[in-house]
Short mmCIF file of the C-alpha atoms (twelve columns), coordinates in Angstrom:
data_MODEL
# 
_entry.id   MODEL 
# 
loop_
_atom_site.group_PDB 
_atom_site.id 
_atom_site.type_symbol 
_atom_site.label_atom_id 
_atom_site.label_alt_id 
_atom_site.label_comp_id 
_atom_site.label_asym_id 
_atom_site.label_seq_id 
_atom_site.Cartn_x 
_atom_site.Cartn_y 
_atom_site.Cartn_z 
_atom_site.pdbx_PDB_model_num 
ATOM 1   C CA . UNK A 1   324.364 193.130 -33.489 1 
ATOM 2   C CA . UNK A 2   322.913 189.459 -33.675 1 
ATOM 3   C CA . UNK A 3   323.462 188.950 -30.126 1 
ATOM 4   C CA . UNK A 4   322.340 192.402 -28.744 1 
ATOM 5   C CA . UNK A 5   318.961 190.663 -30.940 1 
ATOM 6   C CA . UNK A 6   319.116 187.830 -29.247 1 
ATOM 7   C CA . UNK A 7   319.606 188.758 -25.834 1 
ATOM 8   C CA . UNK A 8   316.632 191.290 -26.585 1 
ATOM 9   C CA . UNK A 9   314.519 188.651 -27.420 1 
ATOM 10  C CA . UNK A 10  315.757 186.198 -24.508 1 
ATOM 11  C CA . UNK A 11  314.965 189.666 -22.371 1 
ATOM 12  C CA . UNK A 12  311.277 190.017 -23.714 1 
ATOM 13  C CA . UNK A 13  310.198 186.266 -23.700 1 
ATOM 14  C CA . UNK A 14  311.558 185.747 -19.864 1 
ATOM 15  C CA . UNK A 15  309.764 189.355 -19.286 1 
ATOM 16  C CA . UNK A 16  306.406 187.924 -20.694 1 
ATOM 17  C CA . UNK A 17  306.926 184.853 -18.955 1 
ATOM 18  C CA . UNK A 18  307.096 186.911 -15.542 1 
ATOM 19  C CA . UNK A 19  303.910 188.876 -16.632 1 
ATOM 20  C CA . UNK A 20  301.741 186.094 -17.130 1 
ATOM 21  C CA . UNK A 21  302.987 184.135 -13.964 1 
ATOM 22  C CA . UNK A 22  302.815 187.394 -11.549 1 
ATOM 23  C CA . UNK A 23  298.744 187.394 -13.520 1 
ATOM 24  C CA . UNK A 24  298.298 183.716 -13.040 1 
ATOM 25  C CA . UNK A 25  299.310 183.767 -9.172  1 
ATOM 26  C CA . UNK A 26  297.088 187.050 -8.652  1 
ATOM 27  C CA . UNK A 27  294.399 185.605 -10.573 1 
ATOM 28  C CA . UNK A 28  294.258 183.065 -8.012  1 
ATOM 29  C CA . UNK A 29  295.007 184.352 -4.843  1 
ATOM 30  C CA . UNK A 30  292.563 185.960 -2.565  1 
ATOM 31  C CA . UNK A 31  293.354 188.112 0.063   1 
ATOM 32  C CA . UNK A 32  290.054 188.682 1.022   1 
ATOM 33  C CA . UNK A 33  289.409 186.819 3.790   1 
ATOM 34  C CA . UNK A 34  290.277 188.089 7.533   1 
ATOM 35  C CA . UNK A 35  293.194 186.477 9.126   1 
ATOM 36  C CA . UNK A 36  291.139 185.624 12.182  1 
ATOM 37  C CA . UNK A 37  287.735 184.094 12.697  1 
ATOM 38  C CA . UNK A 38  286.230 180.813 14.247  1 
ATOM 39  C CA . UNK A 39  288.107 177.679 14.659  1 
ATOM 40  C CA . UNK A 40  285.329 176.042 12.114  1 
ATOM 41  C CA . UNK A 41  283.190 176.855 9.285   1 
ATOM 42  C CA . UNK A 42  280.329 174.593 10.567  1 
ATOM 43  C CA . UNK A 43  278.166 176.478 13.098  1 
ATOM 44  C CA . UNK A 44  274.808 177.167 13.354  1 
ATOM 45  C CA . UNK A 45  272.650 180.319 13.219  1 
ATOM 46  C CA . UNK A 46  270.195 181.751 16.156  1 
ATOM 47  C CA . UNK A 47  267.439 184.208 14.200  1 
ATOM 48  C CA . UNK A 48  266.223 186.467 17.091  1 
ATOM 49  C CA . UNK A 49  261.881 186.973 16.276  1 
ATOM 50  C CA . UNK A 50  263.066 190.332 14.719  1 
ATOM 51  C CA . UNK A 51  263.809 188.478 11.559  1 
ATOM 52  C CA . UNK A 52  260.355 186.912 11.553  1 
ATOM 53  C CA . UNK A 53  258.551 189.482 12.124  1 
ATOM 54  C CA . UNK A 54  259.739 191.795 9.397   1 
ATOM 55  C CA . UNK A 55  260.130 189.345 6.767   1 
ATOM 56  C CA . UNK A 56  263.414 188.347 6.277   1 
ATOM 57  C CA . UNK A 57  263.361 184.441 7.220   1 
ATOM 58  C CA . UNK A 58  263.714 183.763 3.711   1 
ATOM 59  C CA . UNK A 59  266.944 186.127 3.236   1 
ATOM 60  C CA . UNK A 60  268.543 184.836 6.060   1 
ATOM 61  C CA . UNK A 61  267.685 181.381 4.888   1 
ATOM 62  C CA . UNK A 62  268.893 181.782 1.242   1 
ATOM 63  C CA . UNK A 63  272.045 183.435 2.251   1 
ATOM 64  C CA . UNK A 64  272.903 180.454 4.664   1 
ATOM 65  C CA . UNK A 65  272.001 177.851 1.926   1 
ATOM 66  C CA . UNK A 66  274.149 179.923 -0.732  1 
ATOM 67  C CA . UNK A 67  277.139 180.126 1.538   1 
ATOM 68  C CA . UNK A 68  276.751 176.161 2.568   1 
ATOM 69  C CA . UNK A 69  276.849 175.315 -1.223  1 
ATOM 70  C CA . UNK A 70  280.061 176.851 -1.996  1 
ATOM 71  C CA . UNK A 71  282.087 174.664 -0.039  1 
ATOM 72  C CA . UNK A 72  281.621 170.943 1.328   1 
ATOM 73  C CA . UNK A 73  283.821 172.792 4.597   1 
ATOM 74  C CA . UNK A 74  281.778 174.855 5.059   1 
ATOM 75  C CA . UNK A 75  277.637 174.552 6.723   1 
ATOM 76  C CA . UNK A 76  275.683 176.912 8.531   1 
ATOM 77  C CA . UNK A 77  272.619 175.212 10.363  1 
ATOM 78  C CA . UNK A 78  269.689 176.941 11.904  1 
ATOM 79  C CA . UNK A 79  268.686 176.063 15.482  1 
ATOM 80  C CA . UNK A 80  265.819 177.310 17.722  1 
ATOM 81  C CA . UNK A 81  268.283 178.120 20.856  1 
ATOM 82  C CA . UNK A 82  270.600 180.494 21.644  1 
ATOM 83  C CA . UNK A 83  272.854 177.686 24.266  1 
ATOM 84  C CA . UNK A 84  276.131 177.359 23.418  1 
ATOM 85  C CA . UNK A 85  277.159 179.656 20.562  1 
ATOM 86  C CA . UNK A 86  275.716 180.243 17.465  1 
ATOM 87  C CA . UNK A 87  275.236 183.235 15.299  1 
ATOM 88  C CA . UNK A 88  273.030 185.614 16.029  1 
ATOM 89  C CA . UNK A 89  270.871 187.066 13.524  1 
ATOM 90  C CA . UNK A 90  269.067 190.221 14.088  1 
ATOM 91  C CA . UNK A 91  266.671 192.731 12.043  1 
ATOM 92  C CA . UNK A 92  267.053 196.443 13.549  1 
ATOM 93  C CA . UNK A 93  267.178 200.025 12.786  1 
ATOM 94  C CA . UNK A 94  269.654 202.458 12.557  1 
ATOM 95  C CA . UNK A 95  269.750 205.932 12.683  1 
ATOM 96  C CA . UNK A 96  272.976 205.704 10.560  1 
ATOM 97  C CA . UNK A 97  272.612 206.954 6.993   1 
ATOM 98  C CA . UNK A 98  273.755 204.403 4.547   1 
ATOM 99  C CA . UNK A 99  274.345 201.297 7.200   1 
ATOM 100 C CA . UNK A 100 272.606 198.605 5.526   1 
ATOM 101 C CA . UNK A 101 274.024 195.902 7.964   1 
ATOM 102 C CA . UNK A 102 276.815 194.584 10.461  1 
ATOM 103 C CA . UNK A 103 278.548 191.645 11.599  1 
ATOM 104 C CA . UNK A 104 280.205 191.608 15.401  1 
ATOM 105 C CA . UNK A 105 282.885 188.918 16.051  1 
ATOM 106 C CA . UNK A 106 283.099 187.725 19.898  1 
ATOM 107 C CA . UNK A 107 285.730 186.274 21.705  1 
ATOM 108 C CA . UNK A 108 285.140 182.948 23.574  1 
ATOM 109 C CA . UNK A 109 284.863 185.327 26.628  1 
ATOM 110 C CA . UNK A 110 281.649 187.731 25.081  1 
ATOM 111 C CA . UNK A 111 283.768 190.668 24.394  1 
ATOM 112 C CA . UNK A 112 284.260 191.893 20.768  1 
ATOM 113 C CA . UNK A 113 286.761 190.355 18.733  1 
ATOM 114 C CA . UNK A 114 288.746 191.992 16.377  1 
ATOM 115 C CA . UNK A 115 289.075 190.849 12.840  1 
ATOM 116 C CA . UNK A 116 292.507 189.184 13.078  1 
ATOM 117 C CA . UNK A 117 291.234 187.578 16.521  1 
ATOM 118 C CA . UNK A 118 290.034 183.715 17.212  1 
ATOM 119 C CA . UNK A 119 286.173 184.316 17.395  1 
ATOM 120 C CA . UNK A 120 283.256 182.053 19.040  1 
ATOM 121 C CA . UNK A 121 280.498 183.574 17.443  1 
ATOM 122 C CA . UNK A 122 279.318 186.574 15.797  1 
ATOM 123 C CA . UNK A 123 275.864 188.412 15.567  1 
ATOM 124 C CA . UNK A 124 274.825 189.687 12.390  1 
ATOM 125 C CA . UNK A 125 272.015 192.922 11.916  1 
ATOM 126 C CA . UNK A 126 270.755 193.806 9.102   1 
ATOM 127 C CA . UNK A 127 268.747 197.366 9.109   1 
ATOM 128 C CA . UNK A 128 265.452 197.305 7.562   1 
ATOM 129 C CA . UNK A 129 264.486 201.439 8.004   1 
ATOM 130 C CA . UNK A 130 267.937 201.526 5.535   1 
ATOM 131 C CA . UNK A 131 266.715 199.182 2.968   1 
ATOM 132 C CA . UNK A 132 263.378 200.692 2.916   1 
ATOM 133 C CA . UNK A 133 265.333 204.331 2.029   1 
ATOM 134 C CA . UNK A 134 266.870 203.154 -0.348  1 
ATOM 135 C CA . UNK A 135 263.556 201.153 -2.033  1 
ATOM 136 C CA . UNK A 136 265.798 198.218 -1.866  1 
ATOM 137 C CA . UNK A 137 264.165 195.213 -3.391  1 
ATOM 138 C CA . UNK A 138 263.444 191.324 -2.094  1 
ATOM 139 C CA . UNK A 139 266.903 190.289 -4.486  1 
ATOM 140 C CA . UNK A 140 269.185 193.026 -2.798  1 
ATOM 141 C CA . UNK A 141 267.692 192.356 0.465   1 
ATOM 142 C CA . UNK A 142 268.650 188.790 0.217   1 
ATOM 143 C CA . UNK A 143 271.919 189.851 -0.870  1 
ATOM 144 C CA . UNK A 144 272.692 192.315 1.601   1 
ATOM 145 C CA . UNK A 145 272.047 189.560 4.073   1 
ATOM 146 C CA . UNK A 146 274.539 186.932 2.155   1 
ATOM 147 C CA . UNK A 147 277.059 189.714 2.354   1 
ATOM 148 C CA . UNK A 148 276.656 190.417 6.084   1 
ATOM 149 C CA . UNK A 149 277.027 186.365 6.729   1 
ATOM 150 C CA . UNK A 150 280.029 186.484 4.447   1 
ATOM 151 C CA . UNK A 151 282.054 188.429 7.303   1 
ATOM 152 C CA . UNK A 152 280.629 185.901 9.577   1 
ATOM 153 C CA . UNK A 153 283.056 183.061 7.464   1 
ATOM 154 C CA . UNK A 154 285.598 185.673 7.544   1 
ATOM 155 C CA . UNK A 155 285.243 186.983 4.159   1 
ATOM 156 C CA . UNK A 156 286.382 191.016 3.852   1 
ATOM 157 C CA . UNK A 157 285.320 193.272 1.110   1 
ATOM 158 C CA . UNK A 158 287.601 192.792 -2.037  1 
ATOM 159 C CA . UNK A 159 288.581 195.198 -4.387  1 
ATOM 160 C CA . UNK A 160 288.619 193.472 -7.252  1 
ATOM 161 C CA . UNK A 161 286.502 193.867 -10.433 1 
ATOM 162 C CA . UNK A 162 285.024 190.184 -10.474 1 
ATOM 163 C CA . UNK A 163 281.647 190.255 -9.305  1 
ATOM 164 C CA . UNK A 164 281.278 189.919 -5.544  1 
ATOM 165 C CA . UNK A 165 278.485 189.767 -2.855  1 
ATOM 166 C CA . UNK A 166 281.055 190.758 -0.737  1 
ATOM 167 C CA . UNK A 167 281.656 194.232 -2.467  1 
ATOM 168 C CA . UNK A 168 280.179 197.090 -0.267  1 
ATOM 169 C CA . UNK A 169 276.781 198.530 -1.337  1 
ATOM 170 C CA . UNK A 170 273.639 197.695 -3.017  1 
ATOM 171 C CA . UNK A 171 273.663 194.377 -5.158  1 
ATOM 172 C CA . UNK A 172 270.740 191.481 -6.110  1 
ATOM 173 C CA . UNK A 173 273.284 189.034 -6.326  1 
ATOM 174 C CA . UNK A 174 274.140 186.006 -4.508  1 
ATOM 175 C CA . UNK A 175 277.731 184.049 -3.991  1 
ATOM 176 C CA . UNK A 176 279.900 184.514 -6.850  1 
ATOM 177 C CA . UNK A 177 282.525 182.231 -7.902  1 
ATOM 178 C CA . UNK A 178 285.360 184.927 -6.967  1 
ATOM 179 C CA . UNK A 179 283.510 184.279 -3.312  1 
ATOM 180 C CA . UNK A 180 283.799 180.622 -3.919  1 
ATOM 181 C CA . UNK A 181 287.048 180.732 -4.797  1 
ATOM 182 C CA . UNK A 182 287.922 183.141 -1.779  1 
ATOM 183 C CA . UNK A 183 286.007 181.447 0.941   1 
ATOM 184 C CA . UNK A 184 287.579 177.694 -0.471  1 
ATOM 185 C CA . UNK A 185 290.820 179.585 0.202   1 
ATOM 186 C CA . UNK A 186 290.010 180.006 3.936   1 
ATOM 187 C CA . UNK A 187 287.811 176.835 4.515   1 
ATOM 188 C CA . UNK A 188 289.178 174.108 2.122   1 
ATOM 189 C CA . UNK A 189 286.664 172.536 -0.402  1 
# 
């Protein structure tokens, strides 16, 4: 009897060992970045006059600053040409319900890259007629924007309870430190 004890207690303490190092380990992995992507996380950002003239300099400008800071590997510049191949950022409408924004990969050839593809740029669009139906405020606007730039540093959406910018739908937040974590993962620190 002593040792069918003891060998259920060995049993439970190596089982609760297990648990907390399969939590630890997926606790600090993050699978949410796409396997593809550009060669480098420092690149620089085109906005086309769209962004000016409905207002969203300052979103597009906050989300690149927020997504600079989480990583020294990481720094998205701004430049006033569209030579060579930066980012392309892009206000717009859509006549598709719910679309708040999206983020195109391309291939060092133009065409569209897929998200497990090397990529040479991407354009980003954010839909302002979308916002607007939704009454979305300055905050969520800014965040929507952070999100959409996230894809560009091939970030995916998560599913994972932590708070996220890079969770699907409406938000007022910025970079998170599950995002931190998860775009350190992909670009180093």
């Amino acid at each position: 009897m002593k040792k069918l004890l003891a060998s259920k207690k060995k049993l439970f303490s190596m089982v609760g060992i297990l648990s907390i190092a399969v939590i630890s380990i997926s606790s600090t992995s993050f699978a949410t970045s796409f396997t593809g992507g550009r060669s480098s996380a420092n690149f620089n950002a085109y906005y086309d006059s769209s962004v000016s003239t409905n207002g969203y300099t300052s979103a597009y400008d906050t989300a690149r600053s927020d997504w600079s800071a989480a990583s020294g590997s990481v720094n998205i510049g701004k430049t006033t040409s569209t030579s060579g191949t930066p980012d392309k950022y892009y206000v717009g409408s859509t006549a598709t319900s719910g679309l708040l924004g999206v983020t195109t990969p391309y291939n060092t050839s133009g065409g569209v890259a897929g998200v497990s593809d090397r990529w040479a740029f991407a354009t980003v669009a954010i839909y302002h007629n979308q916002m607007e139906a939704f009454g979305m405020n300055s905050a969520q606007k800014t965040s929507n924007a952070t999100h959409e730039i996230g894809h560009t540093l091939s970030q995916a959406h998560p599913s994972t309870s932590s708070s996220s910018v890079m969770k699907q739908g409406i938000q007022s937040i910025g970079v998170q430190a599950y995002d931190k974590q998860s775009l350190i993962a992909k670009w180093g620190n």
